[in-house]
């Protein structure tokens, strides 16, 4: 076994379902004035799954694109990580089915439940695996949140979307490339801020339960906003410090697309030029963990990453958990 000097993002992919939902449809349902959603979130449209669509199939579409983009052979993928809050089933995990769909016959596979920060955690684990074992890893983040939205709760109904994003990490001999620094954080005091109350082992399904108990709920949007900004800003500062960089030296900022006001506040706090921020929320909405890899894939398609670009990735979400990392392409 040969240790790798670093890992590199060799391929990118993303996918969305076929149904595009514009704000007007939701604003009419909730009795909101035209333009209300965009003014408060930056979202104009999002994609929702159709009947029969599955999380594993959506994840596979993004994974297939990333593998094709990378040129990595299926047998060379040693591990598949699926960051999701909406697996096909509570048991078994969806990652083995994803690997099967993609023909990854020599790959281990596991789900990671990290809410909106799931991709960052999966990326950190994948980088360590590549460095230690010198083998490639597929990281996919995917969610079908439309089936967890409470259509009567404005705080969540206007935000959430369905999407998948993927990256393939490969060994690299360039010691200055790859994951240069990472800072992860959790604060369980905010555990109840964003929840799906029932369906877990604490409150399993029972006859007579209200349907809304199995849907997503946000208790205090202002508190979620302030905590998310703080976590993303603090973790970003720590990651930049560990990498020995200043915000002005970044080439691109790729934040979790939770809400434009959140990542614009983080950008302002860090002193990042707004033109460097990747923005996909207007078209794709908030698909939780999938937003960062979707944004990476979209950004690369529009302007391919050049060698040596310095990226800052940051996220925060339910739990509360969050993190940031500095990546050099």
PDB file of C-alpha atoms in Angstrom:
ATOM      1  CA  UNK A   1       0.000   0.000   0.000  1.00  0.00           C
ATOM      2  CA  UNK A   2       1.322   3.414  -1.009  1.00  0.00           C
ATOM      3  CA  UNK A   3       0.216   6.540   0.814  1.00  0.00           C
ATOM      4  CA  UNK A   4      -1.022   9.308  -1.472  1.00  0.00           C
ATOM      5  CA  UNK A   5       0.376  12.817  -1.079  1.00  0.00           C
ATOM      6  CA  UNK A   6      -3.144  14.200  -1.437  1.00  0.00           C
ATOM      7  CA  UNK A   7      -6.468  13.658  -3.129  1.00  0.00           C
ATOM      8  CA  UNK A   8      -7.926  15.526  -6.079  1.00  0.00           C
ATOM      9  CA  UNK A   9     -11.438  16.086  -7.366  1.00  0.00           C
ATOM     10  CA  UNK A  10     -11.264  14.197 -10.640  1.00  0.00           C
ATOM     11  CA  UNK A  11     -14.921  14.343 -11.669  1.00  0.00           C
ATOM     12  CA  UNK A  12     -18.136  16.213 -10.922  1.00  0.00           C
ATOM     13  CA  UNK A  13     -21.793  15.419 -11.442  1.00  0.00           C
ATOM     14  CA  UNK A  14     -25.255  16.619 -10.515  1.00  0.00           C
ATOM     15  CA  UNK A  15     -28.878  15.739 -11.187  1.00  0.00           C
ATOM     16  CA  UNK A  16     -32.378  17.018 -10.460  1.00  0.00           C
ATOM     17  CA  UNK A  17     -35.822  15.486 -10.995  1.00  0.00           C
ATOM     18  CA  UNK A  18     -37.987  16.461 -13.949  1.00  0.00           C
ATOM     19  CA  UNK A  19     -40.577  18.626 -12.201  1.00  0.00           C
ATOM     20  CA  UNK A  20     -39.646  22.306 -11.925  1.00  0.00           C
ATOM     21  CA  UNK A  21     -41.700  24.216  -9.341  1.00  0.00           C
ATOM     22  CA  UNK A  22     -41.741  28.002  -9.556  1.00  0.00           C
ATOM     23  CA  UNK A  23     -42.422  30.292  -6.619  1.00  0.00           C
ATOM     24  CA  UNK A  24     -45.843  31.327  -7.897  1.00  0.00           C
ATOM     25  CA  UNK A  25     -47.214  27.836  -7.273  1.00  0.00           C
ATOM     26  CA  UNK A  26     -46.110  27.837  -3.626  1.00  0.00           C
ATOM     27  CA  UNK A  27     -47.022  31.484  -3.029  1.00  0.00           C
ATOM     28  CA  UNK A  28     -50.539  30.797  -4.262  1.00  0.00           C
ATOM     29  CA  UNK A  29     -50.869  27.748  -2.003  1.00  0.00           C
ATOM     30  CA  UNK A  30     -49.665  29.644   1.073  1.00  0.00           C
ATOM     31  CA  UNK A  31     -51.458  32.892   0.287  1.00  0.00           C
ATOM     32  CA  UNK A  32     -48.234  34.885  -0.095  1.00  0.00           C
ATOM     33  CA  UNK A  33     -47.857  37.958  -2.261  1.00  0.00           C
ATOM     34  CA  UNK A  34     -45.947  37.526  -5.544  1.00  0.00           C
ATOM     35  CA  UNK A  35     -42.193  37.831  -5.037  1.00  0.00           C
ATOM     36  CA  UNK A  36     -42.314  37.088  -1.307  1.00  0.00           C
ATOM     37  CA  UNK A  37     -40.190  33.929  -1.535  1.00  0.00           C
ATOM     38  CA  UNK A  38     -37.454  35.380  -3.731  1.00  0.00           C
ATOM     39  CA  UNK A  39     -37.077  38.491  -1.576  1.00  0.00           C
ATOM     40  CA  UNK A  40     -36.495  36.424   1.558  1.00  0.00           C
ATOM     41  CA  UNK A  41     -34.579  33.441   0.197  1.00  0.00           C
ATOM     42  CA  UNK A  42     -33.167  34.225  -3.228  1.00  0.00           C
ATOM     43  CA  UNK A  43     -35.026  31.228  -4.673  1.00  0.00           C
ATOM     44  CA  UNK A  44     -36.992  31.497  -7.929  1.00  0.00           C
ATOM     45  CA  UNK A  45     -37.529  27.816  -8.646  1.00  0.00           C
ATOM     46  CA  UNK A  46     -36.699  24.347  -7.386  1.00  0.00           C
ATOM     47  CA  UNK A  47     -37.080  20.768  -8.575  1.00  0.00           C
ATOM     48  CA  UNK A  48     -39.350  18.214  -6.919  1.00  0.00           C
ATOM     49  CA  UNK A  49     -39.545  14.485  -7.493  1.00  0.00           C
ATOM     50  CA  UNK A  50     -42.369  12.913  -9.442  1.00  0.00           C
ATOM     51  CA  UNK A  51     -44.237   9.822  -8.292  1.00  0.00           C
ATOM     52  CA  UNK A  52     -41.977   6.819  -8.780  1.00  0.00           C
ATOM     53  CA  UNK A  53     -38.728   8.771  -8.499  1.00  0.00           C
ATOM     54  CA  UNK A  54     -36.313   7.336  -5.933  1.00  0.00           C
ATOM     55  CA  UNK A  55     -33.417   8.776  -3.966  1.00  0.00           C
ATOM     56  CA  UNK A  56     -31.045   6.029  -5.094  1.00  0.00           C
ATOM     57  CA  UNK A  57     -31.853   6.626  -8.778  1.00  0.00           C
ATOM     58  CA  UNK A  58     -31.339  10.387  -8.433  1.00  0.00           C
ATOM     59  CA  UNK A  59     -28.029   9.805  -6.635  1.00  0.00           C
ATOM     60  CA  UNK A  60     -26.976   7.338  -9.334  1.00  0.00           C
ATOM     61  CA  UNK A  61     -27.601   9.893 -12.084  1.00  0.00           C
ATOM     62  CA  UNK A  62     -25.230  12.370 -10.415  1.00  0.00           C
ATOM     63  CA  UNK A  63     -22.713   9.631  -9.603  1.00  0.00           C
ATOM     64  CA  UNK A  64     -22.735   8.356 -13.183  1.00  0.00           C
ATOM     65  CA  UNK A  65     -21.982  11.856 -14.475  1.00  0.00           C
ATOM     66  CA  UNK A  66     -19.109  12.288 -12.007  1.00  0.00           C
ATOM     67  CA  UNK A  67     -17.589   8.919 -12.896  1.00  0.00           C
ATOM     68  CA  UNK A  68     -17.820   9.669 -16.615  1.00  0.00           C
ATOM     69  CA  UNK A  69     -16.312  13.102 -16.046  1.00  0.00           C
ATOM     70  CA  UNK A  70     -13.431  11.609 -14.040  1.00  0.00           C
ATOM     71  CA  UNK A  71     -12.498   8.783 -16.382  1.00  0.00           C
ATOM     72  CA  UNK A  72     -12.154   6.467 -13.362  1.00  0.00           C
ATOM     73  CA  UNK A  73     -13.122   2.861 -14.076  1.00  0.00           C
ATOM     74  CA  UNK A  74     -15.878   1.385 -11.881  1.00  0.00           C
ATOM     75  CA  UNK A  75     -13.540  -1.293 -10.518  1.00  0.00           C
ATOM     76  CA  UNK A  76     -11.147   1.402  -9.301  1.00  0.00           C
ATOM     77  CA  UNK A  77     -13.705   2.919  -6.897  1.00  0.00           C
ATOM     78  CA  UNK A  78     -12.980   1.464  -3.464  1.00  0.00           C
ATOM     79  CA  UNK A  79     -15.596   3.327  -1.404  1.00  0.00           C
ATOM     80  CA  UNK A  80     -18.969   4.970  -2.015  1.00  0.00           C
ATOM     81  CA  UNK A  81     -20.224   7.526   0.508  1.00  0.00           C
ATOM     82  CA  UNK A  82     -23.833   8.728   0.277  1.00  0.00           C
ATOM     83  CA  UNK A  83     -24.722  11.809   2.337  1.00  0.00           C
ATOM     84  CA  UNK A  84     -28.501  11.912   2.659  1.00  0.00           C
ATOM     85  CA  UNK A  85     -31.317  12.684   5.070  1.00  0.00           C
ATOM     86  CA  UNK A  86     -33.901  10.943   2.875  1.00  0.00           C
ATOM     87  CA  UNK A  87     -32.734   7.375   2.121  1.00  0.00           C
ATOM     88  CA  UNK A  88     -34.992   5.064   0.154  1.00  0.00           C
ATOM     89  CA  UNK A  89     -35.718   3.149   3.367  1.00  0.00           C
ATOM     90  CA  UNK A  90     -34.787   3.330   7.051  1.00  0.00           C
ATOM     91  CA  UNK A  91     -33.234  -0.105   6.530  1.00  0.00           C
ATOM     92  CA  UNK A  92     -31.237  -1.139   4.560  1.00  0.00           C
ATOM     93  CA  UNK A  93     -29.017   1.859   3.769  1.00  0.00           C
ATOM     94  CA  UNK A  94     -29.232   3.238   0.235  1.00  0.00           C
ATOM     95  CA  UNK A  95     -25.499   3.409  -0.542  1.00  0.00           C
ATOM     96  CA  UNK A  96     -25.152  -0.313  -1.422  1.00  0.00           C
ATOM     97  CA  UNK A  97     -28.016   0.073  -3.909  1.00  0.00           C
ATOM     98  CA  UNK A  98     -26.363   3.185  -5.334  1.00  0.00           C
ATOM     99  CA  UNK A  99     -23.096   1.294  -5.825  1.00  0.00           C
ATOM    100  CA  UNK A 100     -25.045  -1.533  -7.480  1.00  0.00           C
ATOM    101  CA  UNK A 101     -26.785   0.881  -9.868  1.00  0.00           C
ATOM    102  CA  UNK A 102     -23.371   2.235 -10.882  1.00  0.00           C
ATOM    103  CA  UNK A 103     -21.702  -1.155 -11.288  1.00  0.00           C
ATOM    104  CA  UNK A 104     -19.180  -0.488  -8.508  1.00  0.00           C
ATOM    105  CA  UNK A 105     -18.516  -4.132  -7.751  1.00  0.00           C
ATOM    106  CA  UNK A 106     -15.339  -3.564  -5.709  1.00  0.00           C
ATOM    107  CA  UNK A 107     -16.635  -0.686  -3.590  1.00  0.00           C
ATOM    108  CA  UNK A 108     -17.694  -0.538   0.012  1.00  0.00           C
ATOM    109  CA  UNK A 109     -20.760   1.650   0.554  1.00  0.00           C
ATOM    110  CA  UNK A 110     -22.314   3.497   3.476  1.00  0.00           C
ATOM    111  CA  UNK A 111     -24.887   6.223   4.172  1.00  0.00           C
ATOM    112  CA  UNK A 112     -23.957   9.319   6.191  1.00  0.00           C
ATOM    113  CA  UNK A 113     -26.689  11.336   7.926  1.00  0.00           C
ATOM    114  CA  UNK A 114     -25.207  14.813   8.324  1.00  0.00           C
ATOM    115  CA  UNK A 115     -28.143  17.006   7.273  1.00  0.00           C
ATOM    116  CA  UNK A 116     -27.015  20.095   5.322  1.00  0.00           C
ATOM    117  CA  UNK A 117     -23.381  19.546   6.346  1.00  0.00           C
ATOM    118  CA  UNK A 118     -23.313  15.913   5.241  1.00  0.00           C
ATOM    119  CA  UNK A 119     -21.262  16.466   2.104  1.00  0.00           C
ATOM    120  CA  UNK A 120     -18.473  18.264   3.987  1.00  0.00           C
ATOM    121  CA  UNK A 121     -18.205  15.428   6.494  1.00  0.00           C
ATOM    122  CA  UNK A 122     -18.226  12.834   3.706  1.00  0.00           C
ATOM    123  CA  UNK A 123     -15.574  14.790   1.806  1.00  0.00           C
ATOM    124  CA  UNK A 124     -13.287  14.903   4.850  1.00  0.00           C
ATOM    125  CA  UNK A 125     -13.664  11.148   5.383  1.00  0.00           C
ATOM    126  CA  UNK A 126     -13.151  10.424   1.689  1.00  0.00           C
ATOM    127  CA  UNK A 127      -9.965  12.512   1.549  1.00  0.00           C
ATOM    128  CA  UNK A 128      -8.524  10.603   4.495  1.00  0.00           C
ATOM    129  CA  UNK A 129      -9.376   7.262   2.858  1.00  0.00           C
ATOM    130  CA  UNK A 130      -7.724   8.279  -0.419  1.00  0.00           C
ATOM    131  CA  UNK A 131      -4.587   9.501   1.334  1.00  0.00           C
ATOM    132  CA  UNK A 132      -4.194   6.383   3.497  1.00  0.00           C
ATOM    133  CA  UNK A 133      -5.210   3.724   0.991  1.00  0.00           C
ATOM    134  CA  UNK A 134      -4.314   5.343  -2.330  1.00  0.00           C
ATOM    135  CA  UNK A 135      -7.650   4.374  -3.899  1.00  0.00           C
ATOM    136  CA  UNK A 136     -10.535   6.336  -5.391  1.00  0.00           C
ATOM    137  CA  UNK A 137     -13.762   7.294  -3.612  1.00  0.00           C
ATOM    138  CA  UNK A 138     -17.148   8.378  -4.932  1.00  0.00           C
ATOM    139  CA  UNK A 139     -18.918  10.944  -2.742  1.00  0.00           C
ATOM    140  CA  UNK A 140     -22.586  11.611  -3.486  1.00  0.00           C
ATOM    141  CA  UNK A 141     -24.974  13.881  -1.607  1.00  0.00           C
ATOM    142  CA  UNK A 142     -28.646  13.575  -2.492  1.00  0.00           C
ATOM    143  CA  UNK A 143     -32.049  14.359  -1.041  1.00  0.00           C
ATOM    144  CA  UNK A 144     -35.718  14.161  -1.923  1.00  0.00           C
ATOM    145  CA  UNK A 145     -36.914  16.728   0.590  1.00  0.00           C
ATOM    146  CA  UNK A 146     -40.197  17.470  -1.198  1.00  0.00           C
ATOM    147  CA  UNK A 147     -41.610  14.341   0.454  1.00  0.00           C
ATOM    148  CA  UNK A 148     -40.674  15.692   3.887  1.00  0.00           C
ATOM    149  CA  UNK A 149     -42.054  19.209   3.419  1.00  0.00           C
ATOM    150  CA  UNK A 150     -45.072  20.267   5.411  1.00  0.00           C
ATOM    151  CA  UNK A 151     -46.974  22.258   2.762  1.00  0.00           C
ATOM    152  CA  UNK A 152     -48.685  24.260   5.497  1.00  0.00           C
ATOM    153  CA  UNK A 153     -45.456  25.406   7.198  1.00  0.00           C
ATOM    154  CA  UNK A 154     -44.110  28.467   5.417  1.00  0.00           C
ATOM    155  CA  UNK A 155     -40.621  28.230   6.923  1.00  0.00           C
ATOM    156  CA  UNK A 156     -39.861  24.930   5.204  1.00  0.00           C
ATOM    157  CA  UNK A 157     -42.297  24.825   2.263  1.00  0.00           C
ATOM    158  CA  UNK A 158     -40.616  27.764   0.497  1.00  0.00           C
ATOM    159  CA  UNK A 159     -37.048  26.489   0.871  1.00  0.00           C
ATOM    160  CA  UNK A 160     -36.516  22.838   0.248  1.00  0.00           C
ATOM    161  CA  UNK A 161     -35.821  21.003  -2.975  1.00  0.00           C
ATOM    162  CA  UNK A 162     -34.684  17.713  -4.458  1.00  0.00           C
ATOM    163  CA  UNK A 163     -31.259  17.238  -6.067  1.00  0.00           C
ATOM    164  CA  UNK A 164     -28.043  15.236  -6.094  1.00  0.00           C
ATOM    165  CA  UNK A 165     -24.397  16.185  -6.497  1.00  0.00           C
ATOM    166  CA  UNK A 166     -21.278  14.034  -6.722  1.00  0.00           C
ATOM    167  CA  UNK A 167     -17.500  14.163  -6.845  1.00  0.00           C
ATOM    168  CA  UNK A 168     -14.884  11.486  -7.486  1.00  0.00           C
ATOM    169  CA  UNK A 169     -11.728  11.753  -5.398  1.00  0.00           C
ATOM    170  CA  UNK A 170      -8.524  10.176  -6.716  1.00  0.00           C
ATOM    171  CA  UNK A 171      -4.984   9.878  -5.335  1.00  0.00           C
ATOM    172  CA  UNK A 172      -2.618  12.697  -6.276  1.00  0.00           C
ATOM    173  CA  UNK A 173       1.131  13.172  -6.059  1.00  0.00           C
ATOM    174  CA  UNK A 174       0.775  16.924  -5.535  1.00  0.00           C
ATOM    175  CA  UNK A 175       1.294  17.603  -1.796  1.00  0.00           C
ATOM    176  CA  UNK A 176      -0.095  21.144  -1.998  1.00  0.00           C
ATOM    177  CA  UNK A 177      -3.372  20.080  -3.622  1.00  0.00           C
ATOM    178  CA  UNK A 178      -6.545  18.593  -2.170  1.00  0.00           C
ATOM    179  CA  UNK A 179      -7.892  19.189   1.323  1.00  0.00           C
ATOM    180  CA  UNK A 180      -5.600  21.733   2.931  1.00  0.00           C
ATOM    181  CA  UNK A 181      -7.636  22.339   6.112  1.00  0.00           C
ATOM    182  CA  UNK A 182     -10.943  21.394   7.659  1.00  0.00           C
ATOM    183  CA  UNK A 183     -12.873  22.596  10.700  1.00  0.00           C
ATOM    184  CA  UNK A 184     -15.985  20.704  11.837  1.00  0.00           C
ATOM    185  CA  UNK A 185     -18.377  21.742  14.602  1.00  0.00           C
ATOM    186  CA  UNK A 186     -21.515  20.673  16.438  1.00  0.00           C
ATOM    187  CA  UNK A 187     -23.809  22.321  18.969  1.00  0.00           C
ATOM    188  CA  UNK A 188     -26.460  19.992  20.343  1.00  0.00           C
ATOM    189  CA  UNK A 189     -28.112  22.840  22.232  1.00  0.00           C
ATOM    190  CA  UNK A 190     -29.821  23.610  18.911  1.00  0.00           C
ATOM    191  CA  UNK A 191     -30.906  20.018  18.354  1.00  0.00           C
ATOM    192  CA  UNK A 192     -34.637  20.824  18.341  1.00  0.00           C
ATOM    193  CA  UNK A 193     -34.526  23.764  15.917  1.00  0.00           C
ATOM    194  CA  UNK A 194     -35.045  21.692  12.738  1.00  0.00           C
ATOM    195  CA  UNK A 195     -36.652  18.296  13.239  1.00  0.00           C
ATOM    196  CA  UNK A 196     -38.797  15.508  11.895  1.00  0.00           C
ATOM    197  CA  UNK A 197     -40.505  14.675  15.211  1.00  0.00           C
ATOM    198  CA  UNK A 198     -41.578  11.075  14.567  1.00  0.00           C
ATOM    199  CA  UNK A 199     -40.280   8.053  12.700  1.00  0.00           C
ATOM    200  CA  UNK A 200     -37.124   7.383  14.711  1.00  0.00           C
ATOM    201  CA  UNK A 201     -36.698   4.969  17.608  1.00  0.00           C
ATOM    202  CA  UNK A 202     -37.837   7.581  20.167  1.00  0.00           C
ATOM    203  CA  UNK A 203     -41.203   7.991  18.464  1.00  0.00           C
ATOM    204  CA  UNK A 204     -41.746   5.097  16.044  1.00  0.00           C
ATOM    205  CA  UNK A 205     -44.777   4.919  13.817  1.00  0.00           C
ATOM    206  CA  UNK A 206     -48.007   4.138  15.609  1.00  0.00           C
ATOM    207  CA  UNK A 207     -51.581   3.981  14.334  1.00  0.00           C
ATOM    208  CA  UNK A 208     -53.367   7.295  14.846  1.00  0.00           C
ATOM    209  CA  UNK A 209     -50.291   9.520  14.634  1.00  0.00           C
ATOM    210  CA  UNK A 210     -50.782  12.783  12.753  1.00  0.00           C
ATOM    211  CA  UNK A 211     -49.105  12.917   9.350  1.00  0.00           C
ATOM    212  CA  UNK A 212     -47.399  16.202  10.177  1.00  0.00           C
ATOM    213  CA  UNK A 213     -45.327  14.432  12.835  1.00  0.00           C
ATOM    214  CA  UNK A 214     -43.385  12.766  10.017  1.00  0.00           C
ATOM    215  CA  UNK A 215     -42.685  16.019   8.184  1.00  0.00           C
ATOM    216  CA  UNK A 216     -39.934  18.585   8.617  1.00  0.00           C
ATOM    217  CA  UNK A 217     -40.459  21.467  11.028  1.00  0.00           C
ATOM    218  CA  UNK A 218     -38.397  24.581  11.747  1.00  0.00           C
ATOM    219  CA  UNK A 219     -39.143  26.065  15.159  1.00  0.00           C
ATOM    220  CA  UNK A 220     -37.314  29.396  15.047  1.00  0.00           C
ATOM    221  CA  UNK A 221     -36.109  30.664  11.683  1.00  0.00           C
ATOM    222  CA  UNK A 222     -34.292  33.661  13.152  1.00  0.00           C
ATOM    223  CA  UNK A 223     -32.334  31.472  15.554  1.00  0.00           C
ATOM    224  CA  UNK A 224     -31.463  29.048  12.768  1.00  0.00           C
ATOM    225  CA  UNK A 225     -30.253  31.987  10.668  1.00  0.00           C
ATOM    226  CA  UNK A 226     -28.019  33.440  13.384  1.00  0.00           C
ATOM    227  CA  UNK A 227     -26.551  30.084  14.358  1.00  0.00           C
ATOM    228  CA  UNK A 228     -25.901  29.092  10.748  1.00  0.00           C
ATOM    229  CA  UNK A 229     -24.091  32.343   9.999  1.00  0.00           C
ATOM    230  CA  UNK A 230     -22.016  32.023  13.163  1.00  0.00           C
ATOM    231  CA  UNK A 231     -21.051  28.383  12.579  1.00  0.00           C
ATOM    232  CA  UNK A 232     -20.156  28.874   8.929  1.00  0.00           C
ATOM    233  CA  UNK A 233     -18.176  32.048   9.664  1.00  0.00           C
ATOM    234  CA  UNK A 234     -16.293  30.645  12.659  1.00  0.00           C
ATOM    235  CA  UNK A 235     -15.446  27.354  10.915  1.00  0.00           C
ATOM    236  CA  UNK A 236     -14.361  29.199   7.775  1.00  0.00           C
ATOM    237  CA  UNK A 237     -12.020  31.465   9.732  1.00  0.00           C
ATOM    238  CA  UNK A 238     -10.518  28.467  11.509  1.00  0.00           C
ATOM    239  CA  UNK A 239     -10.052  26.518   8.266  1.00  0.00           C
ATOM    240  CA  UNK A 240      -8.449  29.499   6.533  1.00  0.00           C
ATOM    241  CA  UNK A 241      -6.114  29.975   9.484  1.00  0.00           C
ATOM    242  CA  UNK A 242      -5.110  26.297   9.431  1.00  0.00           C
ATOM    243  CA  UNK A 243      -4.428  26.572   5.702  1.00  0.00           C
ATOM    244  CA  UNK A 244      -2.381  29.736   6.191  1.00  0.00           C
ATOM    245  CA  UNK A 245      -4.630  31.737   3.882  1.00  0.00           C
ATOM    246  CA  UNK A 246      -6.580  34.971   3.971  1.00  0.00           C
ATOM    247  CA  UNK A 247     -10.073  35.287   2.524  1.00  0.00           C
ATOM    248  CA  UNK A 248      -8.716  37.630  -0.141  1.00  0.00           C
ATOM    249  CA  UNK A 249      -6.579  34.779  -1.495  1.00  0.00           C
ATOM    250  CA  UNK A 250      -9.574  32.564  -2.275  1.00  0.00           C
ATOM    251  CA  UNK A 251     -10.575  31.972  -5.885  1.00  0.00           C
ATOM    252  CA  UNK A 252     -14.087  30.691  -5.187  1.00  0.00           C
ATOM    253  CA  UNK A 253     -16.433  30.411  -2.212  1.00  0.00           C
ATOM    254  CA  UNK A 254     -18.860  27.463  -2.445  1.00  0.00           C
ATOM    255  CA  UNK A 255     -21.300  27.671   0.474  1.00  0.00           C
ATOM    256  CA  UNK A 256     -24.299  25.521   1.306  1.00  0.00           C
ATOM    257  CA  UNK A 257     -27.195  27.127  -0.553  1.00  0.00           C
ATOM    258  CA  UNK A 258     -29.487  27.493   2.446  1.00  0.00           C
ATOM    259  CA  UNK A 259     -30.648  31.040   1.814  1.00  0.00           C
ATOM    260  CA  UNK A 260     -28.913  33.905   0.025  1.00  0.00           C
ATOM    261  CA  UNK A 261     -29.101  36.060   3.145  1.00  0.00           C
ATOM    262  CA  UNK A 262     -27.179  33.420   5.117  1.00  0.00           C
ATOM    263  CA  UNK A 263     -24.261  32.940   2.759  1.00  0.00           C
ATOM    264  CA  UNK A 264     -24.110  36.619   1.857  1.00  0.00           C
ATOM    265  CA  UNK A 265     -23.799  37.393   5.584  1.00  0.00           C
ATOM    266  CA  UNK A 266     -20.984  34.838   5.882  1.00  0.00           C
ATOM    267  CA  UNK A 267     -19.270  36.321   2.834  1.00  0.00           C
ATOM    268  CA  UNK A 268     -19.545  39.811   4.324  1.00  0.00           C
ATOM    269  CA  UNK A 269     -18.199  38.664   7.692  1.00  0.00           C
ATOM    270  CA  UNK A 270     -15.198  37.013   6.033  1.00  0.00           C
ATOM    271  CA  UNK A 271     -14.563  39.806   3.541  1.00  0.00           C
ATOM    272  CA  UNK A 272     -15.030  37.618   0.458  1.00  0.00           C
ATOM    273  CA  UNK A 273     -15.739  39.372  -2.833  1.00  0.00           C
ATOM    274  CA  UNK A 274     -19.378  38.487  -3.707  1.00  0.00           C
ATOM    275  CA  UNK A 275     -18.344  37.765  -7.295  1.00  0.00           C
ATOM    276  CA  UNK A 276     -16.397  34.745  -6.015  1.00  0.00           C
ATOM    277  CA  UNK A 277     -19.466  33.091  -4.452  1.00  0.00           C
ATOM    278  CA  UNK A 278     -21.024  30.143  -6.274  1.00  0.00           C
ATOM    279  CA  UNK A 279     -24.803  30.652  -6.500  1.00  0.00           C
ATOM    280  CA  UNK A 280     -27.212  27.916  -7.524  1.00  0.00           C
ATOM    281  CA  UNK A 281     -30.035  28.602  -5.059  1.00  0.00           C
ATOM    282  CA  UNK A 282     -31.976  30.838  -7.468  1.00  0.00           C
ATOM    283  CA  UNK A 283     -32.628  27.937  -9.842  1.00  0.00           C
ATOM    284  CA  UNK A 284     -32.287  24.846  -7.652  1.00  0.00           C
ATOM    285  CA  UNK A 285     -33.379  25.891  -4.138  1.00  0.00           C
ATOM    286  CA  UNK A 286     -32.092  24.254  -0.959  1.00  0.00           C
ATOM    287  CA  UNK A 287     -31.488  20.512  -1.315  1.00  0.00           C
ATOM    288  CA  UNK A 288     -29.573  20.266   1.967  1.00  0.00           C
ATOM    289  CA  UNK A 289     -26.316  18.266   1.654  1.00  0.00           C
ATOM    290  CA  UNK A 290     -26.600  18.162  -2.143  1.00  0.00           C
ATOM    291  CA  UNK A 291     -26.168  21.908  -2.658  1.00  0.00           C
ATOM    292  CA  UNK A 292     -22.368  22.084  -2.367  1.00  0.00           C
ATOM    293  CA  UNK A 293     -21.513  19.248  -4.782  1.00  0.00           C
ATOM    294  CA  UNK A 294     -24.263  20.457  -7.151  1.00  0.00           C
ATOM    295  CA  UNK A 295     -22.688  23.927  -7.021  1.00  0.00           C
ATOM    296  CA  UNK A 296     -19.215  22.488  -7.604  1.00  0.00           C
ATOM    297  CA  UNK A 297     -20.444  20.547 -10.623  1.00  0.00           C
ATOM    298  CA  UNK A 298     -22.321  23.535 -12.034  1.00  0.00           C
ATOM    299  CA  UNK A 299     -19.379  25.867 -11.440  1.00  0.00           C
ATOM    300  CA  UNK A 300     -16.974  23.464 -13.127  1.00  0.00           C
ATOM    301  CA  UNK A 301     -19.305  23.127 -16.120  1.00  0.00           C
ATOM    302  CA  UNK A 302     -19.491  26.911 -16.512  1.00  0.00           C
ATOM    303  CA  UNK A 303     -15.806  27.579 -15.865  1.00  0.00           C
ATOM    304  CA  UNK A 304     -13.627  24.478 -15.323  1.00  0.00           C
ATOM    305  CA  UNK A 305     -11.511  24.553 -12.181  1.00  0.00           C
ATOM    306  CA  UNK A 306      -7.927  25.447 -12.983  1.00  0.00           C
ATOM    307  CA  UNK A 307      -4.979  23.802 -11.305  1.00  0.00           C
ATOM    308  CA  UNK A 308      -4.159  25.494  -8.018  1.00  0.00           C
ATOM    309  CA  UNK A 309      -7.497  27.250  -7.430  1.00  0.00           C
ATOM    310  CA  UNK A 310      -8.254  27.830  -3.752  1.00  0.00           C
ATOM    311  CA  UNK A 311     -11.793  26.965  -2.734  1.00  0.00           C
ATOM    312  CA  UNK A 312     -13.618  27.511   0.534  1.00  0.00           C
ATOM    313  CA  UNK A 313     -16.579  25.223   1.226  1.00  0.00           C
ATOM    314  CA  UNK A 314     -18.863  25.890   4.214  1.00  0.00           C
ATOM    315  CA  UNK A 315     -22.155  24.582   5.569  1.00  0.00           C
ATOM    316  CA  UNK A 316     -24.399  24.464   8.620  1.00  0.00           C
ATOM    317  CA  UNK A 317     -27.610  22.604   9.293  1.00  0.00           C
ATOM    318  CA  UNK A 318     -29.895  20.625  11.574  1.00  0.00           C
ATOM    319  CA  UNK A 319     -28.313  19.253  14.674  1.00  0.00           C
ATOM    320  CA  UNK A 320     -26.784  21.852  14.802  1.00  0.00           C
ATOM    321  CA  UNK A 321     -23.734  20.727  12.873  1.00  0.00           C
ATOM    322  CA  UNK A 322     -21.508  22.536  10.452  1.00  0.00           C
ATOM    323  CA  UNK A 323     -18.049  22.948   9.073  1.00  0.00           C
ATOM    324  CA  UNK A 324     -15.756  24.438   6.477  1.00  0.00           C
ATOM    325  CA  UNK A 325     -12.806  23.275   4.432  1.00  0.00           C
ATOM    326  CA  UNK A 326     -10.163  24.772   2.192  1.00  0.00           C
ATOM    327  CA  UNK A 327      -9.552  22.793  -0.980  1.00  0.00           C
ATOM    328  CA  UNK A 328      -6.884  23.374  -3.627  1.00  0.00           C
ATOM    329  CA  UNK A 329      -7.751  22.028  -7.075  1.00  0.00           C
TER     330      UNK A 329
END
